[in-house]
Coordinates of C-alpha atoms in Angstrom, one line a residue:
M17 CA -14.7 -26.4 0.4
D18 CA -17.9 -26.6 2.6
R19 CA -20.2 -23.6 2.8
K20 CA -19.1 -22.4 6.2
R21 CA -15.5 -22.4 5.3
A22 CA -16.3 -20.6 2.0
A23 CA -18.3 -18.0 3.8
I24 CA -15.4 -17.3 6.2
A25 CA -13.0 -17.1 3.2
A26 CA -15.3 -14.7 1.5
T27 CA -15.6 -12.3 4.4
A28 CA -11.8 -12.5 5.1
A29 CA -11.2 -11.7 1.4
L30 CA -12.9 -8.3 2.0
A31 CA -9.8 -7.2 3.9
P32 CA -7.3 -7.5 1.0
A33 CA -10.0 -6.3 -1.4
A34 CA -10.3 -3.1 0.7
W35 CA -6.6 -2.8 0.7
G36 CA -6.6 -3.0 -3.1
T37 CA -8.6 0.3 -3.1
T38 CA -5.9 2.2 -1.2
Y39 CA -4.1 3.5 -4.4
L40 CA -7.3 5.2 -5.6
V41 CA -8.2 6.6 -2.2
T42 CA -4.6 7.8 -1.6
T43 CA -4.2 9.5 -5.0
Q44 CA -7.7 11.0 -5.1
L45 CA -8.4 12.0 -1.5
L46 CA -5.3 12.1 0.7
P47 CA -2.4 14.6 1.1
E48 CA 0.6 14.1 -1.1
G49 CA 4.0 13.0 0.1
R50 CA 3.0 11.9 3.6
P51 CA 3.2 8.1 3.7
L52 CA 4.0 7.9 7.4
L53 CA 1.2 10.3 8.3
L54 CA -1.1 8.0 6.3
A55 CA 0.2 4.9 8.1
A56 CA -0.2 6.6 11.6
L57 CA -3.6 8.0 10.9
R58 CA -4.8 4.6 9.6
A59 CA -3.6 2.7 12.7
L60 CA -4.2 5.0 15.7
P61 CA -7.8 6.0 15.3
A62 CA -8.9 2.5 14.3
G63 CA -7.0 1.0 17.3
L64 CA -8.6 3.5 19.7
L65 CA -12.1 2.9 18.3
L66 CA -11.7 -0.9 18.7
L67 CA -10.3 -0.5 22.2
L68 CA -13.3 1.6 23.2
I69 CA -15.7 -1.0 21.8
G70 CA -13.9 -4.0 23.5
R71 CA -12.7 -2.2 26.6
R72 CA -10.1 -4.8 27.3
L73 CA -6.4 -4.5 27.8
P74 CA -3.8 -7.3 27.4
K75 CA -2.8 -9.2 30.5
G76 CA 0.5 -10.9 31.5
R77 CA 2.5 -12.2 28.6
W78 CA 0.0 -10.8 26.1
W79 CA 1.5 -7.3 26.6
G80 CA 4.7 -8.6 24.9
R81 CA 2.9 -10.7 22.3
A82 CA 0.7 -7.8 21.3
A83 CA 3.8 -5.6 21.0
V84 CA 5.5 -8.2 18.8
L85 CA 2.4 -8.8 16.5
G86 CA 1.7 -5.0 16.3
M87 CA 5.2 -4.3 15.1
L88 CA 5.2 -7.1 12.6
N89 CA 1.8 -6.6 11.2
I90 CA 1.5 -2.8 11.5
G91 CA 4.4 -0.8 12.9
L92 CA 7.2 -2.1 10.7
F93 CA 5.1 -3.5 7.9
F94 CA 3.4 -0.2 6.9
P95 CA 6.6 2.0 6.6
L96 CA 8.6 -0.7 4.8
V97 CA 5.8 -1.4 2.2
F98 CA 5.3 2.3 1.7
V99 CA 9.0 2.7 1.0
G100 CA 8.9 -0.1 -1.5
A101 CA 5.7 1.2 -3.1
Y102 CA 7.2 4.7 -3.5
R103 CA 10.5 3.5 -5.0
L104 CA 9.1 0.8 -7.3
P105 CA 6.5 0.8 -10.0
G106 CA 3.2 -0.5 -8.7
G107 CA 3.4 -3.7 -10.8
V108 CA 6.8 -4.7 -9.3
A109 CA 5.6 -4.0 -5.8
A110 CA 2.5 -6.1 -6.3
T111 CA 4.4 -8.9 -7.8
I112 CA 6.8 -9.0 -4.8
G113 CA 3.8 -8.9 -2.5
A114 CA 2.4 -12.0 -4.2
I115 CA 5.2 -14.1 -2.7
Q116 CA 3.6 -13.9 0.7
P117 CA 1.8 -17.3 0.5
L118 CA 5.1 -19.0 -0.2
L119 CA 6.8 -17.2 2.7
V120 CA 3.9 -18.1 5.0
A121 CA 4.2 -21.8 3.9
G122 CA 7.9 -21.8 4.7
F123 CA 7.6 -20.2 8.1
S124 CA 4.6 -22.5 9.0
I125 CA 6.8 -25.5 8.7
G126 CA 9.1 -24.4 11.5
V127 CA 6.6 -22.5 13.7
L128 CA 3.4 -24.5 13.3
G129 CA 4.6 -27.9 12.2
V130 CA 2.4 -27.5 9.1
R131 CA 3.7 -28.8 5.8
P132 CA 2.2 -27.3 2.6
G133 CA 1.1 -29.8 0.0
R134 CA 2.5 -29.7 -3.6
R135 CA -0.8 -28.2 -4.8
A136 CA -0.5 -25.3 -2.4
L137 CA 3.1 -24.6 -3.5
L138 CA 2.2 -24.8 -7.1
A139 CA -0.7 -22.5 -6.5
G140 CA 1.7 -20.0 -4.8
L141 CA 3.9 -20.0 -7.9
V142 CA 1.0 -19.7 -10.2
G143 CA -0.3 -16.8 -8.1
V144 CA 3.0 -14.9 -8.4
G145 CA 2.9 -15.5 -12.2
G146 CA -0.7 -14.4 -12.5
V147 CA -0.1 -11.2 -10.5
A148 CA 3.0 -10.5 -12.6
L149 CA 1.0 -10.8 -15.9
L150 CA -1.8 -8.7 -14.4
V151 CA 0.3 -5.7 -13.2
L152 CA 3.9 -5.9 -14.4
K153 CA 4.8 -3.7 -17.3
G154 CA 7.7 -4.0 -19.7
G155 CA 10.7 -1.9 -18.9
A156 CA 9.8 -1.6 -15.2
K157 CA 12.6 0.0 -13.2
L158 CA 14.1 -2.0 -10.3
D159 CA 15.4 -0.1 -7.3
G160 CA 17.5 -2.1 -4.9
L161 CA 16.4 -0.3 -1.8
G162 CA 12.7 -0.5 -2.8
I163 CA 13.0 -4.2 -3.5
A164 CA 14.7 -4.8 -0.1
A165 CA 12.1 -2.8 1.8
M166 CA 9.2 -4.6 0.0
V167 CA 10.6 -8.0 0.6
A168 CA 11.4 -7.2 4.2
G169 CA 7.9 -5.8 4.8
I170 CA 6.2 -8.8 3.2
A171 CA 8.4 -11.2 5.2
L172 CA 7.7 -9.5 8.5
M173 CA 3.9 -9.7 7.9
A174 CA 4.2 -13.3 6.9
I175 CA 5.9 -14.0 10.2
G176 CA 3.2 -12.0 12.0
T177 CA 0.5 -14.0 10.2
V178 CA 2.1 -17.3 11.4
L179 CA 2.6 -16.1 14.9
T180 CA -1.0 -14.8 15.0
R181 CA -2.1 -18.3 14.2
R182 CA 0.4 -19.8 16.7
W183 CA -0.6 -17.7 19.6
G184 CA -4.3 -17.4 19.0
R185 CA -6.2 -15.3 21.5
P186 CA -6.1 -15.1 25.3
E187 CA -9.1 -16.6 27.0
G188 CA -12.0 -14.1 27.1
A189 CA -10.5 -11.7 24.5
T190 CA -12.3 -11.1 21.2
L191 CA -10.9 -10.5 17.7
L192 CA -11.7 -6.8 18.2
D193 CA -9.5 -6.8 21.3
L194 CA -6.6 -8.6 19.5
T195 CA -6.9 -6.2 16.5
A196 CA -7.0 -3.1 18.8
W197 CA -3.9 -4.2 20.7
Q198 CA -1.9 -4.7 17.5
L199 CA -3.0 -1.4 15.9
L200 CA -2.1 0.6 19.0
A201 CA 1.2 -1.2 19.5
G202 CA 2.1 -0.3 15.9
S203 CA 0.9 3.3 16.5
V204 CA 3.3 3.7 19.4
F205 CA 6.0 3.4 16.8
L206 CA 4.4 5.1 13.8
V207 CA 3.1 8.3 15.4
P208 CA 6.5 9.6 16.7
L209 CA 8.2 8.3 13.5
A210 CA 5.8 10.3 11.4
A211 CA 6.3 13.4 13.6
V212 CA 10.1 13.2 13.4
V213 CA 10.4 12.4 9.7
E214 CA 7.5 14.3 8.2
G215 CA 6.8 17.0 10.8
A216 CA 3.5 18.4 11.8
P217 CA 0.5 17.3 9.7
P218 CA -1.0 19.7 7.2
A219 CA -4.5 21.2 7.5
L220 CA -6.9 18.5 6.3
S221 CA -9.6 19.2 3.8
A222 CA -13.0 17.5 3.8
S223 CA -11.9 15.1 1.1
N224 CA -8.8 14.3 3.2
L225 CA -11.0 13.5 6.2
A226 CA -13.3 11.3 4.1
G227 CA -10.3 9.4 2.8
F228 CA -8.8 8.8 6.3
A229 CA -12.3 7.8 7.6
Y230 CA -12.6 5.2 4.8
L231 CA -9.1 3.8 5.4
G232 CA -9.4 3.9 9.2
L233 CA -12.9 2.4 9.6
F234 CA -13.4 0.1 6.6
S235 CA -9.9 -0.8 5.4
T236 CA -8.2 -1.0 8.8
A237 CA -10.6 -1.5 11.7
L238 CA -13.0 -3.8 9.9
G239 CA -10.4 -5.1 7.5
Y240 CA -8.0 -6.3 10.1
V241 CA -10.7 -7.9 12.3
L242 CA -11.9 -9.9 9.3
W243 CA -8.3 -10.7 8.3
F244 CA -7.4 -12.1 11.7
R245 CA -10.6 -14.0 11.8
G246 CA -9.7 -15.6 8.5
I247 CA -6.2 -16.6 9.9
E248 CA -7.9 -18.1 13.0
R249 CA -10.6 -20.0 11.2
L250 CA -8.9 -21.0 7.9
G251 CA -5.2 -21.3 8.9
A252 CA -2.3 -19.1 7.9
G253 CA -1.6 -20.7 4.6
P254 CA -5.1 -20.6 3.1
A255 CA -5.7 -17.1 4.4
S256 CA -2.5 -15.8 2.8
F257 CA -3.7 -16.8 -0.6
L258 CA -6.7 -14.4 -0.2
G259 CA -4.1 -11.6 -0.5
L260 CA -4.0 -12.3 -4.2
I261 CA -7.3 -10.4 -4.6
N262 CA -5.5 -7.2 -3.6
P263 CA -3.9 -6.5 -7.1
V264 CA -7.0 -7.8 -8.8
V265 CA -9.2 -5.2 -7.1
A266 CA -6.5 -2.5 -7.7
T267 CA -6.5 -3.3 -11.4
V268 CA -10.3 -3.4 -11.6
G269 CA -10.5 -0.1 -9.8
G270 CA -8.2 1.4 -12.5
L271 CA -10.5 0.0 -15.2
V272 CA -13.6 1.4 -13.7
V273 CA -12.5 4.7 -12.2
L274 CA -9.5 5.7 -14.4
G275 CA -10.8 4.3 -17.6
Q276 CA -7.9 1.9 -18.2
T277 CA -8.1 -1.1 -20.5
L278 CA -7.3 -4.8 -19.9
T279 CA -5.1 -6.6 -22.3
G280 CA -5.3 -10.3 -23.1
W281 CA -2.2 -11.1 -21.0
Q282 CA -3.7 -9.1 -18.1
L283 CA -6.9 -11.1 -18.4
L284 CA -5.0 -14.4 -18.3
G285 CA -3.1 -13.1 -15.2
L286 CA -6.3 -12.2 -13.5
L287 CA -7.7 -15.7 -14.1
L288 CA -4.5 -17.3 -12.9
A289 CA -4.4 -15.2 -9.7
L290 CA -8.1 -16.0 -8.9
G291 CA -7.6 -19.7 -9.6
A292 CA -4.5 -19.8 -7.4
M293 CA -6.5 -18.1 -4.6
L294 CA -9.2 -20.7 -4.8
V295 CA -6.8 -23.7 -5.0
G296 CA -4.8 -22.3 -2.0
Q297 CA -7.8 -22.6 0.3
S298 CA -7.1 -26.3 0.8
P299 CA -5.9 -27.0 4.3
S300 CA -2.2 -27.9 4.7
R301 CA -1.0 -31.2 6.3
P302 CA 0.8 -31.5 9.7
A303 CA 4.5 -32.1 9.0
A304 CA 5.6 -35.6 10.0
A305 CA 8.2 -35.6 12.7
A306 CA 9.0 -38.3 15.2
G307 CA 8.2 -37.5 18.8
R308 CA 6.6 -34.2 17.8
A309 CA 3.5 -32.8 19.5
P310 CA 0.4 -32.6 17.2
A311 CA 0.6 -29.6 15.0
L312 CA -1.9 -26.8 15.1
A313 CA -4.2 -26.2 12.2
P314 CA -2.6 -24.7 9.0
V315 CA -1.7 -21.1 8.8
S316 CA -1.5 -18.3 6.2
V317 CA -1.8 -14.6 5.5
P318 CA -2.2 -9.2 4.7
A319 CA -1.0 -8.9 2.0
P320 CA -2.7 -7.4 3.4
S321 CA 0.2 -7.8 0.8
S322 CA -0.9 -5.3 1.4
D323 CA -3.2 -2.6 0.9
V324 CA -0.5 -0.2 0.1
L325 CA 0.6 -2.0 -3.0
R326 CA -0.7 0.2 -5.8
A327 CA -0.7 -2.7 -8.1
A328 CA -2.5 -1.3 -11.1
Q329 CA -0.4 1.8 -11.5
P330 CA 3.1 3.1 -11.5
V331 CA 3.6 4.4 -7.9
A332 CA 2.7 8.0 -7.5
R333 CA 3.7 10.4 -4.8
M334 CA 1.0 10.6 -2.2

Protein backbone atom coordinates (compact mmCIF):
# COMPACT_ATOMS: atom_id res chain seq x y z
CA MET A 1 0.00 0.00 0.00
CA ASP A 2 1.44 3.40 -0.97
CA ARG A 3 1.78 6.20 1.59
CA LYS A 4 -1.16 8.23 0.29
CA ARG A 5 -3.53 5.26 0.44
CA ALA A 6 -2.22 4.31 3.87
CA ALA A 7 -2.84 7.85 5.15
CA ILE A 8 -6.42 7.79 3.84
CA ALA A 9 -7.00 4.40 5.47
CA ALA A 10 -5.56 5.65 8.76
CA THR A 11 -7.84 8.69 8.86
CA ALA A 12 -10.88 6.65 7.80
CA ALA A 13 -10.12 4.16 10.59
CA LEU A 14 -10.64 6.98 13.10
CA ALA A 15 -14.39 6.63 12.49
CA PRO A 16 -14.83 2.99 13.64
CA ALA A 17 -12.23 3.65 16.34
CA ALA A 18 -14.45 6.45 17.67
CA TRP A 19 -17.50 4.20 17.38
CA GLY A 20 -15.66 1.66 19.51
CA THR A 21 -15.70 4.13 22.43
CA THR A 22 -19.49 4.38 22.38
CA TYR A 23 -19.98 1.70 25.04
CA LEU A 24 -17.87 3.57 27.59
CA VAL A 25 -19.37 6.96 26.75
CA THR A 26 -22.91 5.57 26.90
CA THR A 27 -22.55 3.75 30.20
CA GLN A 28 -20.50 6.46 31.91
CA LEU A 29 -22.07 9.69 30.65
CA LEU A 30 -25.48 9.22 29.01
CA PRO A 31 -29.04 8.64 30.35
CA GLU A 32 -30.05 5.00 30.87
CA GLY A 33 -32.63 3.19 28.78
CA ARG A 34 -32.95 5.74 25.96
CA PRO A 35 -31.37 4.18 22.86
CA LEU A 36 -33.59 6.03 20.39
CA LEU A 37 -32.94 9.34 22.13
CA LEU A 38 -29.22 8.62 21.84
CA ALA A 39 -29.57 7.82 18.13
CA ALA A 40 -31.64 10.96 17.44
CA LEU A 41 -29.40 13.31 19.41
CA ARG A 42 -26.34 11.89 17.68
CA ALA A 43 -27.72 12.38 14.18
CA LEU A 44 -29.73 15.62 14.28
CA PRO A 45 -27.27 18.13 15.83
CA ALA A 46 -24.37 16.72 13.77
CA GLY A 47 -26.41 16.96 10.58
CA LEU A 48 -27.49 20.55 11.31
CA LEU A 49 -23.91 21.57 12.12
CA LEU A 50 -22.55 20.15 8.86
CA LEU A 51 -25.40 21.73 6.90
CA LEU A 52 -24.59 25.14 8.41
CA ILE A 53 -20.96 24.70 7.40
CA GLY A 54 -21.65 23.50 3.86
CA ARG A 55 -24.82 25.55 3.24
CA ARG A 56 -25.86 23.32 0.35
CA LEU A 57 -29.03 21.33 -0.18
CA PRO A 58 -29.49 18.37 -2.52
CA LYS A 59 -30.77 19.02 -6.04
CA GLY A 60 -32.84 16.92 -8.38
CA ARG A 61 -32.48 13.17 -7.95
CA TRP A 62 -30.14 13.67 -5.01
CA TRP A 63 -33.11 14.38 -2.75
CA GLY A 64 -34.16 10.78 -3.26
CA ARG A 65 -30.63 9.41 -3.08
CA ALA A 66 -29.88 11.30 0.14
CA ALA A 67 -33.10 9.93 1.65
CA VAL A 68 -32.19 6.34 0.70
CA LEU A 69 -28.61 6.61 1.98
CA GLY A 70 -29.74 8.39 5.14
CA MET A 71 -32.20 5.65 6.00
CA LEU A 72 -29.74 2.84 5.23
CA ASN A 73 -26.70 4.34 6.99
CA ILE A 74 -28.43 6.21 9.83
CA GLY A 75 -32.22 6.06 10.20
CA LEU A 76 -32.73 2.29 10.09
CA PHE A 77 -29.20 1.24 11.00
CA PHE A 78 -29.06 3.00 14.37
CA PRO A 79 -32.32 1.57 15.87
CA LEU A 80 -31.75 -1.97 14.55
CA VAL A 81 -28.22 -2.19 15.90
CA PHE A 82 -29.34 -0.75 19.23
CA VAL A 83 -32.04 -3.43 19.45
CA GLY A 84 -29.44 -6.08 18.71
CA ALA A 85 -26.95 -4.60 21.15
CA TYR A 86 -29.56 -4.47 23.95
CA ARG A 87 -30.80 -8.02 23.43
CA LEU A 88 -27.43 -9.70 22.85
CA PRO A 89 -24.21 -9.88 24.83
CA GLY A 90 -21.70 -7.38 23.45
CA GLY A 91 -19.43 -10.15 22.15
CA VAL A 92 -22.21 -11.72 20.07
CA ALA A 93 -23.21 -8.32 18.68
CA ALA A 94 -19.63 -7.48 17.73
CA THR A 95 -19.07 -10.87 16.09
CA ILE A 96 -22.18 -10.42 13.94
CA GLY A 97 -20.99 -6.91 13.05
CA ALA A 98 -17.72 -8.35 11.80
CA ILE A 99 -19.50 -10.02 8.87
CA GLN A 100 -19.91 -6.63 7.22
CA PRO A 101 -16.86 -6.91 4.91
CA LEU A 102 -18.23 -10.20 3.59
CA LEU A 103 -21.67 -8.65 2.98
CA VAL A 104 -20.10 -5.66 1.25
CA ALA A 105 -18.09 -8.00 -0.97
CA GLY A 106 -21.27 -9.84 -1.97
CA PHE A 107 -23.29 -6.69 -2.70
CA SER A 108 -20.37 -5.16 -4.62
CA ILE A 109 -20.45 -7.96 -7.19
CA GLY A 110 -23.98 -7.11 -8.30
CA VAL A 111 -24.00 -3.33 -7.76
CA LEU A 112 -20.44 -2.29 -8.62
CA GLY A 113 -19.24 -5.14 -10.82
CA VAL A 114 -16.36 -5.67 -8.40
CA ARG A 115 -15.20 -9.18 -7.61
CA PRO A 116 -13.38 -9.69 -4.30
CA GLY A 117 -10.21 -11.76 -4.53
CA ARG A 118 -9.66 -14.93 -2.55
CA ARG A 119 -7.33 -13.08 -0.22
CA ALA A 120 -10.05 -10.55 0.64
CA LEU A 121 -12.62 -13.29 1.31
CA LEU A 122 -10.15 -15.20 3.46
CA ALA A 123 -9.33 -11.98 5.33
CA GLY A 124 -13.06 -11.47 5.93
CA LEU A 125 -13.42 -14.92 7.46
CA VAL A 126 -10.28 -14.46 9.55
CA GLY A 127 -11.61 -11.11 10.72
CA VAL A 128 -14.85 -12.69 11.95
CA GLY A 129 -12.85 -15.38 13.75
CA GLY A 130 -10.50 -12.85 15.29
CA VAL A 131 -13.33 -10.68 16.59
CA ALA A 132 -15.08 -13.78 17.98
CA LEU A 133 -11.93 -14.78 19.90
CA LEU A 134 -11.49 -11.22 21.12
CA VAL A 135 -14.97 -10.54 22.45
CA LEU A 136 -17.10 -13.69 22.49
CA LYS A 137 -17.49 -15.33 25.88
CA GLY A 138 -18.49 -18.92 26.63
CA GLY A 139 -22.14 -19.46 27.44
CA ALA A 140 -23.23 -16.33 25.56
CA LYS A 141 -27.01 -16.22 25.30
CA LEU A 142 -28.50 -15.99 21.82
CA ASP A 143 -31.73 -14.07 21.30
CA GLY A 144 -33.52 -14.63 18.00
CA LEU A 145 -34.91 -11.11 17.70
CA GLY A 146 -31.59 -9.58 18.68
CA ILE A 147 -29.71 -11.62 16.07
CA ALA A 148 -32.26 -10.75 13.38
CA ALA A 149 -32.08 -7.04 14.21
CA MET A 150 -28.29 -7.03 14.23
CA VAL A 151 -27.96 -8.91 10.95
CA ALA A 152 -30.58 -6.65 9.33
CA GLY A 153 -28.82 -3.51 10.54
CA ILE A 154 -25.40 -4.65 9.35
CA ALA A 155 -26.84 -5.74 5.99
CA LEU A 156 -28.57 -2.38 5.49
CA MET A 157 -25.40 -0.44 6.22
CA ALA A 158 -23.45 -2.73 3.90
CA ILE A 159 -25.91 -1.86 1.12
CA GLY A 160 -25.62 1.81 2.08
CA THR A 161 -21.83 1.59 1.83
CA VAL A 162 -21.99 0.05 -1.62
CA LEU A 163 -24.53 2.62 -2.86
CA THR A 164 -22.43 5.44 -1.38
CA ARG A 165 -19.57 4.22 -3.55
CA ARG A 166 -21.85 3.68 -6.56
CA TRP A 167 -23.47 7.10 -6.53
CA GLY A 168 -20.48 9.14 -5.39
CA ARG A 169 -21.24 12.84 -4.94
CA PRO A 170 -23.08 15.36 -7.10
CA GLU A 171 -20.90 17.92 -8.85
CA GLY A 172 -19.95 20.77 -6.53
CA ALA A 173 -20.99 18.97 -3.33
CA THR A 174 -18.45 18.18 -0.62
CA LEU A 175 -18.23 15.22 1.73
CA LEU A 176 -19.56 17.50 4.47
CA ASP A 177 -22.65 18.14 2.34
CA LEU A 178 -23.18 14.44 1.61
CA THR A 179 -22.80 13.55 5.29
CA ALA A 180 -25.16 16.33 6.39
CA TRP A 181 -27.87 15.17 3.99
CA GLN A 182 -27.69 11.59 5.25
CA LEU A 183 -27.68 12.55 8.92
CA LEU A 184 -30.68 14.84 8.48
CA ALA A 185 -32.57 12.30 6.37
CA GLY A 186 -32.04 9.73 9.12
CA SER A 187 -33.09 12.28 11.75
CA VAL A 188 -36.43 12.86 10.02
CA PHE A 189 -37.18 9.22 10.90
CA LEU A 190 -35.38 8.97 14.25
CA VAL A 191 -36.70 12.09 16.02
CA PRO A 192 -40.44 11.27 15.79
CA LEU A 193 -39.72 7.57 16.45
CA ALA A 194 -37.87 8.45 19.66
CA ALA A 195 -40.68 10.81 20.73
CA VAL A 196 -43.40 8.19 20.18
CA VAL A 197 -41.55 5.20 21.67
CA GLU A 198 -39.62 6.83 24.53
CA GLY A 199 -41.55 10.03 25.22
CA ALA A 200 -40.10 13.40 26.16
CA PRO A 201 -36.37 13.45 26.89
CA PRO A 202 -35.29 13.70 30.55
CA ALA A 203 -33.47 16.69 32.00
CA LEU A 204 -29.86 16.41 30.88
CA SER A 205 -26.96 16.80 33.30
CA ALA A 206 -23.58 18.31 32.49
CA SER A 207 -22.12 14.83 32.00
CA ASN A 208 -25.00 13.92 29.67
CA LEU A 209 -24.33 17.02 27.58
CA ALA A 210 -20.61 16.23 27.46
CA GLY A 211 -21.37 12.69 26.28
CA PHE A 212 -23.76 13.86 23.58
CA ALA A 213 -21.26 16.53 22.46
CA TYR A 214 -18.56 13.87 22.08
CA LEU A 215 -20.81 11.49 20.16
CA GLY A 216 -22.29 14.24 17.99
CA LEU A 217 -19.14 16.18 17.10
CA PHE A 218 -16.36 13.59 17.06
CA SER A 219 -18.00 10.18 16.65
CA THR A 220 -20.74 11.30 14.24
CA ALA A 221 -20.02 14.57 12.40
CA LEU A 222 -16.28 14.06 11.98
CA GLY A 223 -16.49 10.26 12.05
CA TYR A 224 -18.95 9.92 9.19
CA VAL A 225 -17.17 12.50 7.03
CA LEU A 226 -13.95 10.48 7.39
CA TRP A 227 -15.85 7.23 6.83
CA PHE A 228 -17.47 8.39 3.57
CA ARG A 229 -14.11 9.79 2.46
CA GLY A 230 -12.61 6.36 3.02
CA ILE A 231 -15.33 4.69 0.95
CA GLU A 232 -14.83 7.24 -1.84
CA ARG A 233 -11.03 6.98 -1.95
CA LEU A 234 -10.38 3.36 -0.96
CA GLY A 235 -13.45 1.56 -2.27
CA ALA A 236 -16.28 -0.11 -0.39
CA GLY A 237 -14.52 -3.40 0.25
CA PRO A 238 -11.25 -2.11 1.71
CA ALA A 239 -13.09 0.52 3.78
CA SER A 240 -15.39 -2.09 5.31
CA PHE A 241 -12.41 -3.97 6.75
CA LEU A 242 -11.52 -0.88 8.77
CA GLY A 243 -14.63 -1.56 10.84
CA LEU A 244 -12.76 -4.43 12.49
CA ILE A 245 -10.95 -1.85 14.61
CA ASN A 246 -14.25 -1.09 16.38
CA PRO A 247 -14.26 -4.09 18.76
CA VAL A 248 -10.50 -3.79 19.16
CA VAL A 249 -10.87 -0.24 20.51
CA ALA A 250 -13.85 -1.28 22.65
CA THR A 251 -11.79 -4.06 24.20
CA VAL A 252 -8.76 -1.85 24.79
CA GLY A 253 -11.06 0.75 26.35
CA GLY A 254 -12.28 -1.88 28.80
CA LEU A 255 -8.69 -2.75 29.65
CA VAL A 256 -7.63 0.84 30.27
CA VAL A 257 -10.73 2.38 31.84
CA LEU A 258 -12.45 -0.57 33.51
CA GLY A 259 -9.34 -2.47 34.57
CA GLN A 260 -10.12 -5.64 32.62
CA THR A 261 -7.51 -8.21 31.63
CA LEU A 262 -6.67 -9.74 28.25
CA THR A 263 -6.39 -13.53 27.94
CA GLY A 264 -4.10 -15.36 25.51
CA TRP A 265 -7.02 -16.21 23.22
CA GLN A 266 -8.16 -12.58 23.21
CA LEU A 267 -4.66 -11.46 22.29
CA LEU A 268 -4.66 -13.93 19.39
CA GLY A 269 -8.06 -12.62 18.31
CA LEU A 270 -6.81 -9.04 18.44
CA LEU A 271 -3.83 -9.90 16.22
CA LEU A 272 -6.03 -11.80 13.76
CA ALA A 273 -8.53 -8.92 13.53
CA LEU A 274 -5.79 -6.35 12.94
CA GLY A 275 -4.09 -8.61 10.39
CA ALA A 276 -7.35 -9.12 8.50
CA MET A 277 -7.93 -5.37 8.48
CA LEU A 278 -4.53 -4.76 6.88
CA VAL A 279 -4.87 -7.56 4.32
CA GLY A 280 -8.35 -6.32 3.42
CA GLN A 281 -6.95 -3.01 2.16
CA SER A 282 -5.96 -4.60 -1.17
CA PRO A 283 -8.19 -3.31 -3.99
CA SER A 284 -10.70 -5.73 -5.49
CA ARG A 285 -10.79 -6.68 -9.16
CA PRO A 286 -13.51 -5.81 -11.67
CA ALA A 287 -15.72 -8.82 -12.29
CA ALA A 288 -15.34 -10.27 -15.77
CA ALA A 289 -18.55 -10.04 -17.72
CA ALA A 290 -19.00 -9.99 -21.45
CA GLY A 291 -20.43 -6.79 -22.85
CA ARG A 292 -20.35 -5.13 -19.45
CA ALA A 293 -19.35 -1.51 -18.91
CA PRO A 294 -16.10 -0.99 -17.00
CA ALA A 295 -16.66 -1.38 -13.28
CA LEU A 296 -16.18 1.37 -10.78
CA ALA A 297 -13.35 1.14 -8.29
CA PRO A 298 -13.87 -1.38 -5.43
CA VAL A 299 -16.22 -0.69 -2.58
CA SER A 300 -16.47 -1.48 1.13
CA VAL A 301 -17.67 -0.32 4.51
CA PRO A 302 -19.57 1.54 9.37
CA ALA A 303 -19.41 -0.87 11.01
CA PRO A 304 -19.47 1.69 11.64
CA SER A 305 -20.28 -2.02 12.51
CA SER A 306 -20.91 0.00 14.19
CA ASP A 307 -20.18 2.17 16.96
CA VAL A 308 -23.05 0.91 19.03
CA LEU A 309 -21.63 -2.59 19.29
CA ARG A 310 -20.43 -2.69 22.83
CA ALA A 311 -17.94 -5.36 21.93
CA ALA A 312 -15.90 -5.67 25.07
CA GLN A 313 -18.80 -6.00 27.49
CA PRO A 314 -22.11 -7.72 28.03
CA VAL A 315 -24.66 -5.20 26.80
CA ALA A 316 -25.91 -2.97 29.61
CA ARG A 317 -29.02 -0.83 29.68
CA MET A 318 -28.23 2.72 28.68
